[in-house]
Each structure stands twice: as C-alpha cells, then as structure tokens.
Coordinates of C-alpha atoms and ligand atoms in Angstrom, one line a residue:
X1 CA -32.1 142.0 -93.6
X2 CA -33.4 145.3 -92.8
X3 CA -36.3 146.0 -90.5
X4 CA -38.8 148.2 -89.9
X5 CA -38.7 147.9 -86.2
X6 CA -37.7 146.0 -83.7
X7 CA -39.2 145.0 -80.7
X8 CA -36.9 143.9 -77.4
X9 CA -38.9 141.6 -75.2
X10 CA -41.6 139.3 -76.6
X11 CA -43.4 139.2 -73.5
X12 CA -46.9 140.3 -73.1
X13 CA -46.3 143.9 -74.3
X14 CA -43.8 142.8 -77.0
X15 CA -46.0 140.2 -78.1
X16 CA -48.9 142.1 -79.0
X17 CA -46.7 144.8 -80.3
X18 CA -45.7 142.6 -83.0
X19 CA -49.0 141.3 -84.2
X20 CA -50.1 144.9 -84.6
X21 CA -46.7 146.2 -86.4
X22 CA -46.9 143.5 -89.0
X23 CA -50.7 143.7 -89.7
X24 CA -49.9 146.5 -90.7
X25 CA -46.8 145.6 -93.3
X26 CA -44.5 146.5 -91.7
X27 CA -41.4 144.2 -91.0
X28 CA -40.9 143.7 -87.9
X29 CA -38.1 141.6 -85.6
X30 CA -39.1 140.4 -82.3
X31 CA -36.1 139.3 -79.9
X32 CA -36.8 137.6 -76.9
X33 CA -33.3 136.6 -74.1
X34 CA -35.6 133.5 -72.9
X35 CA -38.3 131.2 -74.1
X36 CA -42.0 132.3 -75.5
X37 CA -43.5 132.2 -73.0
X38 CA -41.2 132.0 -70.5
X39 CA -41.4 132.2 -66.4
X40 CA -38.6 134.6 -65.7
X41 CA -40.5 137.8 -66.4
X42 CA -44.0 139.2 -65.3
X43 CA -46.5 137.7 -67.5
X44 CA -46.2 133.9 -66.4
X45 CA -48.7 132.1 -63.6
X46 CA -51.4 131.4 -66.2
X47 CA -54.0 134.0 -65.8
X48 CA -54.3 137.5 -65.3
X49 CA -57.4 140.1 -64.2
X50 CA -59.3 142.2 -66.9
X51 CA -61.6 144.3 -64.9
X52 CA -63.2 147.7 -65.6
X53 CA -64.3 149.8 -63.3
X54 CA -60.8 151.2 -62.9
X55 CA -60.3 152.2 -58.8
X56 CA -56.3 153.4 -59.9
X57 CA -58.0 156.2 -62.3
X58 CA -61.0 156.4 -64.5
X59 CA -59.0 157.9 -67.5
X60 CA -57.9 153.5 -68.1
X61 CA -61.5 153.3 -68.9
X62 CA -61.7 154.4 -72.7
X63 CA -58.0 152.0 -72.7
X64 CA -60.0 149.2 -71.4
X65 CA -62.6 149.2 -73.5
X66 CA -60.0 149.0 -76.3
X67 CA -58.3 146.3 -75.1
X68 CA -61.2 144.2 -74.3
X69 CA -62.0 144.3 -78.4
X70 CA -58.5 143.7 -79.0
X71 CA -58.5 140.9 -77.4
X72 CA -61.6 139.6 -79.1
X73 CA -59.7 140.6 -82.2
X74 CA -56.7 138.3 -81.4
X75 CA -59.4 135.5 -80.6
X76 CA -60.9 136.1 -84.1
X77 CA -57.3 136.0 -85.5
X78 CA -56.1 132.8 -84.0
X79 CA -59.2 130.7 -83.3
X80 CA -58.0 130.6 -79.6
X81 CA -59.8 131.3 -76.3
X82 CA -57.9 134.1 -74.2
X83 CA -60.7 136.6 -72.5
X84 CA -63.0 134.4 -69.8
X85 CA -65.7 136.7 -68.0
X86 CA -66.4 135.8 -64.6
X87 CA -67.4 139.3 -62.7
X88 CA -65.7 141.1 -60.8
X89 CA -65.4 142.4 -57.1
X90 CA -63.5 145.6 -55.8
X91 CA -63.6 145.5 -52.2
X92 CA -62.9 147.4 -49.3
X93 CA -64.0 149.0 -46.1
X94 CA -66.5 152.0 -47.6
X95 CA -63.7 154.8 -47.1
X96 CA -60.9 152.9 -49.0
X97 CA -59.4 154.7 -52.2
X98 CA -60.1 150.7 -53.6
X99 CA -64.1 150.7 -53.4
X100 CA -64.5 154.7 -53.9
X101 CA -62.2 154.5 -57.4
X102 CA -64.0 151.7 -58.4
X103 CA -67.3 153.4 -57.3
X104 CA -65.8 156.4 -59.3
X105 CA -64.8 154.9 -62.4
X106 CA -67.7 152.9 -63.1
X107 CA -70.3 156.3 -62.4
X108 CA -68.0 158.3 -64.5
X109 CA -68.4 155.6 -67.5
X110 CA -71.5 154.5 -66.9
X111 CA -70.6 150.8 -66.8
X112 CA -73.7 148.7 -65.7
X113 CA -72.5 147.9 -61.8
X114 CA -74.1 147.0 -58.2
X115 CA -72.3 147.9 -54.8
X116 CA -72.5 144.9 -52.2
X117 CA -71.7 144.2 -48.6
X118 CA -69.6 141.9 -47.4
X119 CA -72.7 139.4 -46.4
X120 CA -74.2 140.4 -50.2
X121 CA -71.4 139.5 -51.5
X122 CA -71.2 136.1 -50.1
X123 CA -75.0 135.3 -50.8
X124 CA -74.4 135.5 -54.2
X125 CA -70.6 134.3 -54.3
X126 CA -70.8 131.8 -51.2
X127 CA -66.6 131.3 -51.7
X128 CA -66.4 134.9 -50.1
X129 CA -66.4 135.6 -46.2
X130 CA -65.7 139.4 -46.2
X131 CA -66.8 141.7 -42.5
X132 CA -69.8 143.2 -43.5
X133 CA -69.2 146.1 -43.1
X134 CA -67.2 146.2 -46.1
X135 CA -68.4 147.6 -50.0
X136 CA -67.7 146.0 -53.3
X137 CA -68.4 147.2 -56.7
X138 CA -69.7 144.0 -58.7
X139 CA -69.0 144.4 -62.7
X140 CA -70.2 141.8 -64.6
X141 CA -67.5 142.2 -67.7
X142 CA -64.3 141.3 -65.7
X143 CA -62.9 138.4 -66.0
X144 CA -59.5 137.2 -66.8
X145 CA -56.8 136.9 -69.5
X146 CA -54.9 133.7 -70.2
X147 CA -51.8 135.3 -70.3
X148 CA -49.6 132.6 -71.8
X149 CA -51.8 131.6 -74.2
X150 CA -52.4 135.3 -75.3
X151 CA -48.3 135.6 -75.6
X152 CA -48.5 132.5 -78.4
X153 CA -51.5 133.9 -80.1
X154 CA -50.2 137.2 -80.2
X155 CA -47.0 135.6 -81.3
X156 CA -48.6 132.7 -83.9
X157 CA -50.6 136.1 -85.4
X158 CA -47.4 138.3 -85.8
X159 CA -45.3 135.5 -87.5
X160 CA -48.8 134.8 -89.6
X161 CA -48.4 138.6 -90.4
X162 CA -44.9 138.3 -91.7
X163 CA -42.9 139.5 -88.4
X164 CA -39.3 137.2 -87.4
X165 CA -39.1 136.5 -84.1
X166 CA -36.1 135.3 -82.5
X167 CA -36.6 133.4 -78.4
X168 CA -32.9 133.0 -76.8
X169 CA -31.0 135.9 -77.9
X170 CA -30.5 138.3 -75.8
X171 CA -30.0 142.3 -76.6
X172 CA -27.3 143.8 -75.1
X173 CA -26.9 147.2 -76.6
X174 CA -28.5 149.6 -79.2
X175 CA -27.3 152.5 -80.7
X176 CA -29.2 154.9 -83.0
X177 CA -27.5 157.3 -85.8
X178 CA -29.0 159.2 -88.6
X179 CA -29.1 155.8 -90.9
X180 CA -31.4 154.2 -88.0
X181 CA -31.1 151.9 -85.5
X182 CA -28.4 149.0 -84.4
X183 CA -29.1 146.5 -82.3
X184 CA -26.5 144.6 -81.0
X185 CA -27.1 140.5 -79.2
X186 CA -25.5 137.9 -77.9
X187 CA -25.9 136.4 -81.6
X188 CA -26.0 139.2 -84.0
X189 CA -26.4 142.7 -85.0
X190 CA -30.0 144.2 -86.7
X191 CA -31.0 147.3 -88.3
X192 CA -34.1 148.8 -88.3
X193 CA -35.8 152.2 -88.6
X194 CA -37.4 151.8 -85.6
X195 CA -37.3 150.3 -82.1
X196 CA -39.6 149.7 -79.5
X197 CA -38.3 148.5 -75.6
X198 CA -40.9 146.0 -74.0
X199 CA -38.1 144.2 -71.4
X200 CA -40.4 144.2 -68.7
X201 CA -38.3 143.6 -65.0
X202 CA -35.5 144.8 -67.5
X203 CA -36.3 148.0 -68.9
X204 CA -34.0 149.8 -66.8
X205 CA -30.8 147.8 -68.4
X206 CA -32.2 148.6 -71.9
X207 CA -33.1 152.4 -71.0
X208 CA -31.0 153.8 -68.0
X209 CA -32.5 156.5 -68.2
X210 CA -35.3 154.4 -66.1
X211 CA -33.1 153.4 -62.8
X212 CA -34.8 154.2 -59.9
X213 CA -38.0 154.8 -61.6
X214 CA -38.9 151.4 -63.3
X215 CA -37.8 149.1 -59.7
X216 CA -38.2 144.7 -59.9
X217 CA -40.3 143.3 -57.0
X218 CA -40.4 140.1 -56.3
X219 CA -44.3 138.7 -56.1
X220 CA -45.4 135.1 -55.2
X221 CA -48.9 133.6 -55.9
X222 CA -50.5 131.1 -54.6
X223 CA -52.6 128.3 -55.7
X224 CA -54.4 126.4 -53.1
X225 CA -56.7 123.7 -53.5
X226 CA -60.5 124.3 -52.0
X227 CA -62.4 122.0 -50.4
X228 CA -65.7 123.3 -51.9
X229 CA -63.9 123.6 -55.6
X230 CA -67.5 124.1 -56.7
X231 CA -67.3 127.4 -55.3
X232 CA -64.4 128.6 -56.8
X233 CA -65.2 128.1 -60.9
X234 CA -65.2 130.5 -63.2
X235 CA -69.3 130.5 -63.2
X236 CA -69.4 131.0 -59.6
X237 CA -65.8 132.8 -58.7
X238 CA -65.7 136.5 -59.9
X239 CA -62.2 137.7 -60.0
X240 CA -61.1 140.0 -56.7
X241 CA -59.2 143.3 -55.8
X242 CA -59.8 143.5 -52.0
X243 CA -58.2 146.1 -49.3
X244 CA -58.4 144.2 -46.0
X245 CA -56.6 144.6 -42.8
X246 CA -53.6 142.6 -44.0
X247 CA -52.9 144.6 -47.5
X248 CA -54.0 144.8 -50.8
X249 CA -54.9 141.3 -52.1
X250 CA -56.2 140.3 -55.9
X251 CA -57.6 136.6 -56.9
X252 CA -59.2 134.3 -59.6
X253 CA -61.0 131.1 -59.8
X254 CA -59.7 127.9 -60.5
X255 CA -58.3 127.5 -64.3
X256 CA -55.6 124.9 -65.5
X257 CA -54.4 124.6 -62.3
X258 CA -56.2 122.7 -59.9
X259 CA -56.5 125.4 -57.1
X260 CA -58.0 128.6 -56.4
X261 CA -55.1 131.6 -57.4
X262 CA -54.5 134.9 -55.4
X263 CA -51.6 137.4 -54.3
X264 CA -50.7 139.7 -52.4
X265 CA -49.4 143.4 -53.8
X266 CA -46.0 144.2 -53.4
X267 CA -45.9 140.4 -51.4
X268 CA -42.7 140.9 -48.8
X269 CA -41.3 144.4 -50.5
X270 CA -38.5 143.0 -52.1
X271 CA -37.0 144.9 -54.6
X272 CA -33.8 145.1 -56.7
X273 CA -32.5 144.5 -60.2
X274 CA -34.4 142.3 -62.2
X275 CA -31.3 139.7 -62.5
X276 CA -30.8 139.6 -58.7
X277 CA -34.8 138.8 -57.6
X278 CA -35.3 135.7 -56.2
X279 CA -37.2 132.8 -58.4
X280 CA -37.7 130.4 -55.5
X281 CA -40.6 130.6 -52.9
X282 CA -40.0 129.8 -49.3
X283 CA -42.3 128.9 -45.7
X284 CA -42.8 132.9 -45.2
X285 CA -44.3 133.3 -48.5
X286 CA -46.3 130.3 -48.5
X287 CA -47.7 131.0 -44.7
X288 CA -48.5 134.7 -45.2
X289 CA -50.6 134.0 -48.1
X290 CA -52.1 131.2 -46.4
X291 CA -53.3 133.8 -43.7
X292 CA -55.2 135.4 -45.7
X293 CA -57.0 132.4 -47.9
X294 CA -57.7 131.3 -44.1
X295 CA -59.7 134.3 -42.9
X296 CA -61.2 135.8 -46.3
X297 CA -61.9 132.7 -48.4
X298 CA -62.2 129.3 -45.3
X299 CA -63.5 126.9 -48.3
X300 CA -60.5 127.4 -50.4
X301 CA -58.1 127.3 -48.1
X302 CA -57.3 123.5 -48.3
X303 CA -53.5 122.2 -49.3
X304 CA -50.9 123.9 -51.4
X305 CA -51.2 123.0 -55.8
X306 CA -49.0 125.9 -56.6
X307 CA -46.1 128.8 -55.4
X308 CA -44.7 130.8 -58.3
X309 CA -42.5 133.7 -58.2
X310 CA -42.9 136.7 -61.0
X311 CA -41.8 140.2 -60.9
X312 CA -43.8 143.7 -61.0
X313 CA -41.9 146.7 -62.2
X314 CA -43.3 149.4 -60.2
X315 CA -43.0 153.3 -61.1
X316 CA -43.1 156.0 -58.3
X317 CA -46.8 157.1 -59.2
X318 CA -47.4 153.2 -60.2
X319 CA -49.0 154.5 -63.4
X320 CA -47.7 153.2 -66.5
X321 CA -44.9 155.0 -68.8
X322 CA -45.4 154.8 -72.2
X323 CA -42.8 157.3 -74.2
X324 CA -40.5 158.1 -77.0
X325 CA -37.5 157.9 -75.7
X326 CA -36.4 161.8 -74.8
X327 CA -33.1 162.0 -76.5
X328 CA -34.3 159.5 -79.2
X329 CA -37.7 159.9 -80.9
X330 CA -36.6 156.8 -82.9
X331 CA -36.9 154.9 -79.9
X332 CA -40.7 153.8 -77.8
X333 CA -40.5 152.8 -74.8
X334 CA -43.1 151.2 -72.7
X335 CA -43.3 150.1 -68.9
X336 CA -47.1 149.3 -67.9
X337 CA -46.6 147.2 -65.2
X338 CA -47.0 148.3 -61.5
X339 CA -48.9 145.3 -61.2
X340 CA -52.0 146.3 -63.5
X341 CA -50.5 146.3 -66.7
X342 CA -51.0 142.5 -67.9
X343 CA -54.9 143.5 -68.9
X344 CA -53.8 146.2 -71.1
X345 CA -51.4 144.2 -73.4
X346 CA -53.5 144.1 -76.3
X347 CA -54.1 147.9 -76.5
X348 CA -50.5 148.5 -75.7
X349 CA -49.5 147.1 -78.6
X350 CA -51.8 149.0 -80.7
X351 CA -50.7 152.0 -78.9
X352 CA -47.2 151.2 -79.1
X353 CA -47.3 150.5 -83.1
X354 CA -48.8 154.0 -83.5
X355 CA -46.1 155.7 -81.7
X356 CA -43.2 153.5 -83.9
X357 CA -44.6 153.8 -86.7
X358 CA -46.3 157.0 -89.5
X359 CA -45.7 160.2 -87.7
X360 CA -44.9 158.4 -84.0
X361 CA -48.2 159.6 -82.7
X362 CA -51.3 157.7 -81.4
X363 CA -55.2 158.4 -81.0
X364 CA -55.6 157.0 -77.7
X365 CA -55.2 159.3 -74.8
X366 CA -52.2 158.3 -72.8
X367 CA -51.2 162.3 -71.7
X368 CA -51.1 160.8 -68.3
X369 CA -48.6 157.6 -69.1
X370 CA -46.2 159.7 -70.7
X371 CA -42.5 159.8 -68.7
X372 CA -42.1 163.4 -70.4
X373 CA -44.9 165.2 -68.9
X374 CA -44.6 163.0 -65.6
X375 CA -40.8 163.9 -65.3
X376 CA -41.7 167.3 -66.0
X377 CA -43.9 168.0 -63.6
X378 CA -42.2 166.1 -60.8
X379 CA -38.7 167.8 -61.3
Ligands
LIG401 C1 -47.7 137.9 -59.8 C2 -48.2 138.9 -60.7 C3 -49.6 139.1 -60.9 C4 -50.1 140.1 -61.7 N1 -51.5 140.2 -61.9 C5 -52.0 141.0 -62.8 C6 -53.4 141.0 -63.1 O1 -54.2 140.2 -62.5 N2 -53.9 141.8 -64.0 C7 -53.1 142.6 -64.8 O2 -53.5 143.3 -65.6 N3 -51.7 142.6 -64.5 C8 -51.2 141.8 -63.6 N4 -49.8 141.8 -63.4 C9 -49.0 142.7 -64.2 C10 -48.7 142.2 -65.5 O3 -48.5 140.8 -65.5 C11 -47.5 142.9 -66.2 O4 -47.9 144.3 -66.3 C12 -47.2 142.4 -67.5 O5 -46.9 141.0 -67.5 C13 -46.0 143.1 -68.1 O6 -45.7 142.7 -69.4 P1 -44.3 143.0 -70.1 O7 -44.4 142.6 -71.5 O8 -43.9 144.4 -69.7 O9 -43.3 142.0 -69.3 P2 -42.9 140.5 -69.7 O10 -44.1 139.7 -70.1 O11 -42.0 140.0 -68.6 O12 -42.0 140.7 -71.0 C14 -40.7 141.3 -71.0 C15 -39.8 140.4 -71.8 O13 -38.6 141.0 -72.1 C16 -37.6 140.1 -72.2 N5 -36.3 140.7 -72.1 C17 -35.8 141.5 -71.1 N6 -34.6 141.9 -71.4 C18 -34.3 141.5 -72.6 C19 -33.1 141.6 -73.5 N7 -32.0 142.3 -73.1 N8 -33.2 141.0 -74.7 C20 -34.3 140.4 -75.1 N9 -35.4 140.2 -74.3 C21 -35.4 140.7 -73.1 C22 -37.9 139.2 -71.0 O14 -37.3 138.0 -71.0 C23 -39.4 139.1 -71.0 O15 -39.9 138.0 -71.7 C24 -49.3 140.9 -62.5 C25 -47.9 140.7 -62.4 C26 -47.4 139.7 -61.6 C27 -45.9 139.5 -61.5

C-alpha cells in the first residue's frame, strides 16, 4: 500500500500528527520502534505542564492558545479527559529571566494574571514555602496534560480517521527519489509521498544532519508522598516553574500516582546518544530532588511513591526546530523538546500536517523554530 505520509515516532508529536493528517484524508502510516505509549522516550511519567504566560518567549503565546483548543478538540473527538486546569506559578527572585518572561508574556497578551510573593503565594497555596522575597506570576489557565492518555487519544482518533499505525517496528533508513519516499524497517519497506520525523531522543539517528544540535539528557522525576496530600490536589496545587538557589525546578499536584511530582531541569547534566542514557535512577538522583521538596515544599516531602527516568532533547538556543528538511522538502522534521515541548503536541501536529501536506506551508507563525533561518544566522 501506498501512503500519503508517513510519520516516524508515535510519541507525543507523532501522535498528534496522525490524527490531524488523516482528518484530513489523507493516508497516513504511523511507525513506532516501541510500545504506544511507551517509557523509553520523553513523553512518559503521566502528566505534563500547560501553562501560558510563556517566560522562554512571548511569540509561544498565539501557539498556546492553539494548542489549548486542540486539545479540547481531541477531548471532543475521543470522549476522554486530557487538559486539567489547576493555575499556575512562575517563580523566582524579582530579577530572574523566569518571573520577568513570564511577567512579559502575559502583559504582552494580555492574559488575565496577578504577581505574588513568596508569603502570598503560600496564603493562597499553603503547600508552597517560597523566601519572600521572591515574585510569581499566578495564571489561572495552566494546568496539565495527561500525556499518556493524550498519546492513545491522539492515537484511537487517527486510526478512527483511517491512519495505520504500526508499535514495534523500528525505522532504520529512508531514502527519497523523484517517485517519493522509502522507508525502510526492521519489518518492511513503505512508500509514501511524504514523511514527517517525530523520533524524539532519536532524531539525530533519523536526521544527522541534527548531531550536536538535537543532544539526549537524561531527567529523573520524583514522586513523593505528602503528609498534608490535601494540600497538594489539583484544586489546591497550581502547577510550578520556580528559579531558586538550587536550579530551575518545575512541579504538579498529585494525579494517578499517589505523590506530589516535580524535577529538576537538565537533572545531573548527563547527556549522550539517546540509546546509551541511562533508564535506572539511583541514591544521587533520589537525594538531590529530595533537597529541594525539603526546603521549598516541607508538607510534601514525606517517603518516595515514584523515580522515573525520561529524556529531553535539548537544542543550543533550547527553542524548538520545526523544518523541512534542507536538502529534502519532501521531508518535516520536528524536534520541540528542550523540556517545554510536551504542552505544544497538539498544535504541533496541526502544524506539522500543514507543512507535509498542500503546498508544505503553515499559518501559524513558527519563523523563530525554523532550523533554516536559525542555522543561518548562527553560521
Ligand atoms: C522528565 C520530563 C519532564 C517534562 N516536563 C514537561 C512539561 O511539564 N511540560 C511540557 O510541555 N513538556 C515537558 N517535557 C518535554 C516533553 O515531554 C517533550 O517535549 C515531548 O515529550 C517530546 O515529544 P516527542 O514526540 O518529540 O518525543 P516522544 O514522545 O519520545 O516520541 C518519539 C518517539 O519516536 C520513537 N522512535 C524513535 N526512533 C524511532 C525509529 N527509528 N523508528 C520508529 N520509532 C522511533 C520513540 O520510540 C518515541 O516513542 C518534559 C520532558 C521530560 C523528559
């Protein structure tokens, strides 16, 4: 059979990609090396952040709102739950980049906000214990994505639309000539018109162009069980982003598993080919996020429910790169990760079936994710 397009990596990107190639007709294969979901990639560990006031640039803002209706879209679609608003806080000391992007973003869009203290804050939220002395920006539309169950419904709704898609089979090589595109697995070879690359930690195997730019860290989150779980609900837990003394930290309240979740970006700085990250999480991890739960949130910091190891894929600029491939318009590729990109998926896909299919071009303005213009200017 030939397709359309096809999509490598039904992960969170791929996923969504699907659904919105094959609502629009097209046929469409989705190939996926491991399960759907799986825990080997970047999308596993349950939930993920949606928040708007965008501290890493106000131009995600008009993407944002997009992907927040998308998402209601896919809800619609499926009948499932995947968007939960709880709030949310970006904190920092006043001078941080964190607070004065967020304080930025959310001026420039004019999305409904309050800036807190640290003692605010915690009069409101009691789980927080932040120095006073800090300033949040407090936006009542974040919340988070539940980013497994979004992969199935974005999944369930692509095969509903007609799309194939194939877990366990792994690609191992493309090839594109005048009559289209090959894609060669570990079971098979495909043809398409098309082909879109959303292998996450593995982009740089699929497009070398991308080594060195597109680099797997190793992250672990943690899941800790508070002793006031009260505190820590969605109702009463907004989701975090917080600069303190020890890093760059994000968090959510308790949801399927039975402790409050959080991280640390860029963990222990361990980077390295996607194949050769560690999956298993170790004393270090466990006590350096424990530090932190300790100091910033005392009435969560009770015993250990969860340690989970995913990888980021971080660029040099840690914005996203969404492209045609240079030497092959035929071919999309699309690395929005740096640690941000899970809130986006839904959009991405939209914006990712716009550049692969029609004239290859898209409405939304992503000028400033484009590899092109990026390589471009940094050469
Ligand atoms: C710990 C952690 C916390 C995060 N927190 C947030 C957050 O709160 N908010 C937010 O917005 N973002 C967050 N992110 C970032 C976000 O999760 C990622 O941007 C997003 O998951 C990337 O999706 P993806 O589709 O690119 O990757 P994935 O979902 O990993 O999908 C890529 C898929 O490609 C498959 N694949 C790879 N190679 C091949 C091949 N050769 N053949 C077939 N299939 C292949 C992989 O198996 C994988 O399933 C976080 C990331 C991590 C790791």
């Amino acid at each position: 059979m030939v397709f359309d397009v096809i999509v490598v990596g039904v992960g969170g990107m791929g996923s969504a990609t699907c659904w919105q190639l094959a609502r629009r007709g097209l046929r469409v294969l989705g190939l996926e090396r491991f399960d759907i979901p799986n825990s080997m990639g970047s999308s596993h560990g349950v939930t993920r952040i949606i928040r708007l006031p965008y501290y890493e640039d106000p131009a995600y803002v008009p993407l944002l709102r997009r992907a927040y209706a998308l998402w209601r879209e896919l809800e619609q679609a499926t009948g499932r739950q995947v968007l939960h608003i709880t709030g949310s806080i970006d904190g920092s000391p006043e001078d941080d980049p964190l607070f004065q992007g967020a304080l930025r973003s959310a001026r420039e869009h004019d999305l409904p906000h309050e800036v807190l203290t640290g003692d605010q804050i915690a009069e409101r939220f009691p789980a927080y214990r932040l120095p006073d002395h800090f300033r949040a920006v407090f936006q009542p539309e974040g919340g988070f994505v539940a980013s497994e169950h979004a992969i199935v419904a974005h999944v369930q709704a692509a095969q509903a639309a007609g799309a194939v898609i194939r877990a366990q089979e792994r690609v191992r090589d493309w090839q594109v000539s005048p009559a289209g595109v090959k894609v060669t697995t570990d079971q098979g070879v495909y043809h398409a018109g098309r082909l879109v690359l959303t292998a996450g930690a593995w982009m740089d195997e699929l497009a070398p162009l991308l080594k060195g730019v597109a680099v797997a860290e190793r992250q672990v989150l943690a899941w800790l069980q508070p002793q006031m779980p009260e505190l820590f609900t969605p109702a009463r837990f907004p989701v975090f982003n917080l600069t303190v003394a020890e890093g760059r930290y994000y968090g959510l309240p308790i949801f399927e598993v039975p402790g409050f979740k959080f991280g640390r970006y860029h963990h222990r700085g361990e980077t390295g080919p996607a194949e050769s990250l560690r999956r298993e999480v170790d004393c270090e991890d466990e006590a350096l996020l424990r530090q932190f739960a300790a100091r910033y949130f005392p009435q969560g910091s009770g015993p250990t429910m969860a340690l989970r190891a995913c990888a980021f894929t971080n660029t040099p600029d840690e914005h996203f790169i969404i492209d045609h491939h240079p030497d092959h318009p035929e071919v999309t590729m699309a690395s929005p990760c740096s640690g941000h990109g899970y809130k986006f998926c839904s959009v991405m896909g939209e914006i990712l079936a716009d550049l692969a299919s029609g004239a290859g071009e898209t409405r939304h303005e992503i000028g400033f994710l484009r590899w092109g213009e990026r390589r471009a200017t940094a050469a």
